[in-house]
Structure formats: structure tokens, C-alpha cells
């Protein structure tokens, strides 16, 4: 996946954070993988940390970037110790940009990830649209498989430097926006 933890808190990332949470300020959650932690299960892992070490669970948004292209926020949880420091307790963890969201709390129903393009481009916008569509649970398996395949293809084109105003990677000779872009939202 092209998204990763940002190397520093940029101005676009800060603006994105303020859009997600009114007056939100991202914090850096340092890595502290705990033995009872389970990858991909932040609420279980943070619950174990609170149970064993005290402190509190903080629900919020894990902020990631695709350098120069897009920003993503995934709803997650971190552990805040008694001294007020924020920790990423997941195994294999790394320091992450985390935006606490005091108005939202995970109650068993996942929140859709939030995506934001850093530039206007048809190829990038189609990729982000497909990502949003795939996060919706009410989609039949056949449609999900077709859209996931398209999303993966667009992701690889973006990684190779593809853009909407460049020739389409399908080798039709047309620009992407006049070729495959039209088919993306039809499926």
C-alpha cells in the first residue's frame, strides 16, 4: 500500500486534521508494542494496555500520507499513559501521527476511512473514489472484486507516475481522462 506514516506533520496534514476534528491537533504516538497486542486489533490491544498498566484508551484517527498525492485517516485507538504520553501499542508498531477525536468512540461499528487528494487529477480522484466505494459494506462480491481489481490497477499506474492528462496505460493512444476514466464509475 502506498500510504505510510508521515515523516513530519506538514501543513496539508494539519489542515486535513482540522477538517476531521474541529480544532484537532495531531500528536505523535511513539511505538510501544506489548506482548498481548494483536496486529489489526487496536481496541483489544489498547484495552489490554489499560487493564495491565492503567492510563486510558484514546480513540481517533491514524493519519497517513501518500507523498505528494493524498492523505488518509483510519479510525483507530492509542494508549495514553498516566503521564499523558500517547503510545502505539500494536505489534511491529512505528511512530504514527494520531489525531484524538473526543466526539467519536468505537462501539463495534467501524468508521469509514477518510481520504483527501493533494492535487486535482482524474486518475487520483478515480483511485480515491474506488477506495471509498470499497469501504462501504453493502456491495455484492462480484462488484467488489471488479472494483478492487480496478483500484489495484490505478494504484500501480499512480506509483509509476501516471496522471489523468497522460496517455492511458491501456495503450489506447487516448489520454486517461478520455479513456479508462469513463469506465471506472460504470462498474
PDB file of N, CA, C and O in Angstrom, residues 27 32 53-56 79-87:
ATOM      1  N   UNK A  27      -0.970  14.370  17.144  1.00  0.00           N
ATOM      2  CA  UNK A  27       0.119  14.088  18.072  1.00  0.00           C
ATOM      3  C   UNK A  27       0.916  12.918  17.505  1.00  0.00           C
ATOM      4  O   UNK A  27       0.417  12.164  16.672  1.00  0.00           O
ATOM      5  N   UNK A  32       5.270   1.273  21.136  1.00  0.00           N
ATOM      6  CA  UNK A  32       5.467   0.511  22.365  1.00  0.00           C
ATOM      7  C   UNK A  32       4.707  -0.810  22.214  1.00  0.00           C
ATOM      8  O   UNK A  32       3.653  -1.006  22.799  1.00  0.00           O
ATOM      9  N   UNK A  53      -1.669  -1.733  32.673  1.00  0.00           N
ATOM     10  CA  UNK A  53      -0.777  -0.622  33.028  1.00  0.00           C
ATOM     11  C   UNK A  53      -1.483   0.655  33.475  1.00  0.00           C
ATOM     12  O   UNK A  53      -0.828   1.630  33.816  1.00  0.00           O
ATOM     13  N   UNK A  54      -2.798   0.660  33.412  1.00  0.00           N
ATOM     14  CA  UNK A  54      -3.533   1.881  33.754  1.00  0.00           C
ATOM     15  C   UNK A  54      -3.606   2.802  32.547  1.00  0.00           C
ATOM     16  O   UNK A  54      -3.478   2.364  31.406  1.00  0.00           O
ATOM     17  N   UNK A  55      -3.816   4.058  32.787  1.00  0.00           N
ATOM     18  CA  UNK A  55      -3.929   5.017  31.691  1.00  0.00           C
ATOM     19  C   UNK A  55      -5.309   4.945  31.062  1.00  0.00           C
ATOM     20  O   UNK A  55      -6.268   4.497  31.695  1.00  0.00           O
ATOM     21  N   UNK A  56      -5.410   5.357  29.812  1.00  0.00           N
ATOM     22  CA  UNK A  56      -6.716   5.383  29.158  1.00  0.00           C
ATOM     23  C   UNK A  56      -6.612   5.086  27.672  1.00  0.00           C
ATOM     24  O   UNK A  56      -5.561   5.258  27.066  1.00  0.00           O
ATOM     25  N   UNK A  79      -2.978   4.244  23.244  1.00  0.00           N
ATOM     26  CA  UNK A  79      -2.981   4.206  24.703  1.00  0.00           C
ATOM     27  C   UNK A  79      -2.282   5.454  25.231  1.00  0.00           C
ATOM     28  O   UNK A  79      -1.202   5.813  24.768  1.00  0.00           O
ATOM     29  N   UNK A  80      -2.928   6.141  26.195  1.00  0.00           N
ATOM     30  CA  UNK A  80      -2.322   7.302  26.859  1.00  0.00           C
ATOM     31  C   UNK A  80      -1.965   6.872  28.281  1.00  0.00           C
ATOM     32  O   UNK A  80      -2.828   6.428  29.033  1.00  0.00           O
ATOM     33  N   UNK A  81      -0.680   6.989  28.633  1.00  0.00           N
ATOM     34  CA  UNK A  81      -0.234   6.574  29.965  1.00  0.00           C
ATOM     35  C   UNK A  81      -0.584   7.637  31.010  1.00  0.00           C
ATOM     36  O   UNK A  81      -1.121   8.697  30.679  1.00  0.00           O
ATOM     37  N   UNK A  82      -0.281   7.345  32.256  1.00  0.00           N
ATOM     38  CA  UNK A  82      -0.623   8.248  33.361  1.00  0.00           C
ATOM     39  C   UNK A  82       0.087   9.605  33.262  1.00  0.00           C
ATOM     40  O   UNK A  82      -0.394  10.600  33.796  1.00  0.00           O
ATOM     41  N   UNK A  83       1.226   9.663  32.547  1.00  0.00           N
ATOM     42  CA  UNK A  83       1.943  10.918  32.367  1.00  0.00           C
ATOM     43  C   UNK A  83       1.414  11.717  31.166  1.00  0.00           C
ATOM     44  O   UNK A  83       1.937  12.789  30.860  1.00  0.00           O
ATOM     45  N   UNK A  84       0.436  11.179  30.446  1.00  0.00           N
ATOM     46  CA  UNK A  84      -0.162  11.892  29.325  1.00  0.00           C
ATOM     47  C   UNK A  84       0.487  11.623  27.976  1.00  0.00           C
ATOM     48  O   UNK A  84       0.115  12.231  26.979  1.00  0.00           O
ATOM     49  N   UNK A  85       1.462  10.695  27.927  1.00  0.00           N
ATOM     50  CA  UNK A  85       2.115  10.369  26.650  1.00  0.00           C
ATOM     51  C   UNK A  85       1.257   9.389  25.857  1.00  0.00           C
ATOM     52  O   UNK A  85       0.602   8.526  26.428  1.00  0.00           O
ATOM     53  N   UNK A  86       1.290   9.528  24.539  1.00  0.00           N
ATOM     54  CA  UNK A  86       0.500   8.697  23.647  1.00  0.00           C
ATOM     55  C   UNK A  86       1.379   7.605  23.055  1.00  0.00           C
ATOM     56  O   UNK A  86       2.501   7.871  22.615  1.00  0.00           O
ATOM     57  N   UNK A  87       0.848   6.357  23.022  1.00  0.00           N
ATOM     58  CA  UNK A  87       1.630   5.204  22.557  1.00  0.00           C
ATOM     59  C   UNK A  87       0.855   4.378  21.537  1.00  0.00           C
ATOM     60  O   UNK A  87      -0.340   4.149  21.690  1.00  0.00           O
TER      61      UNK A  87
END
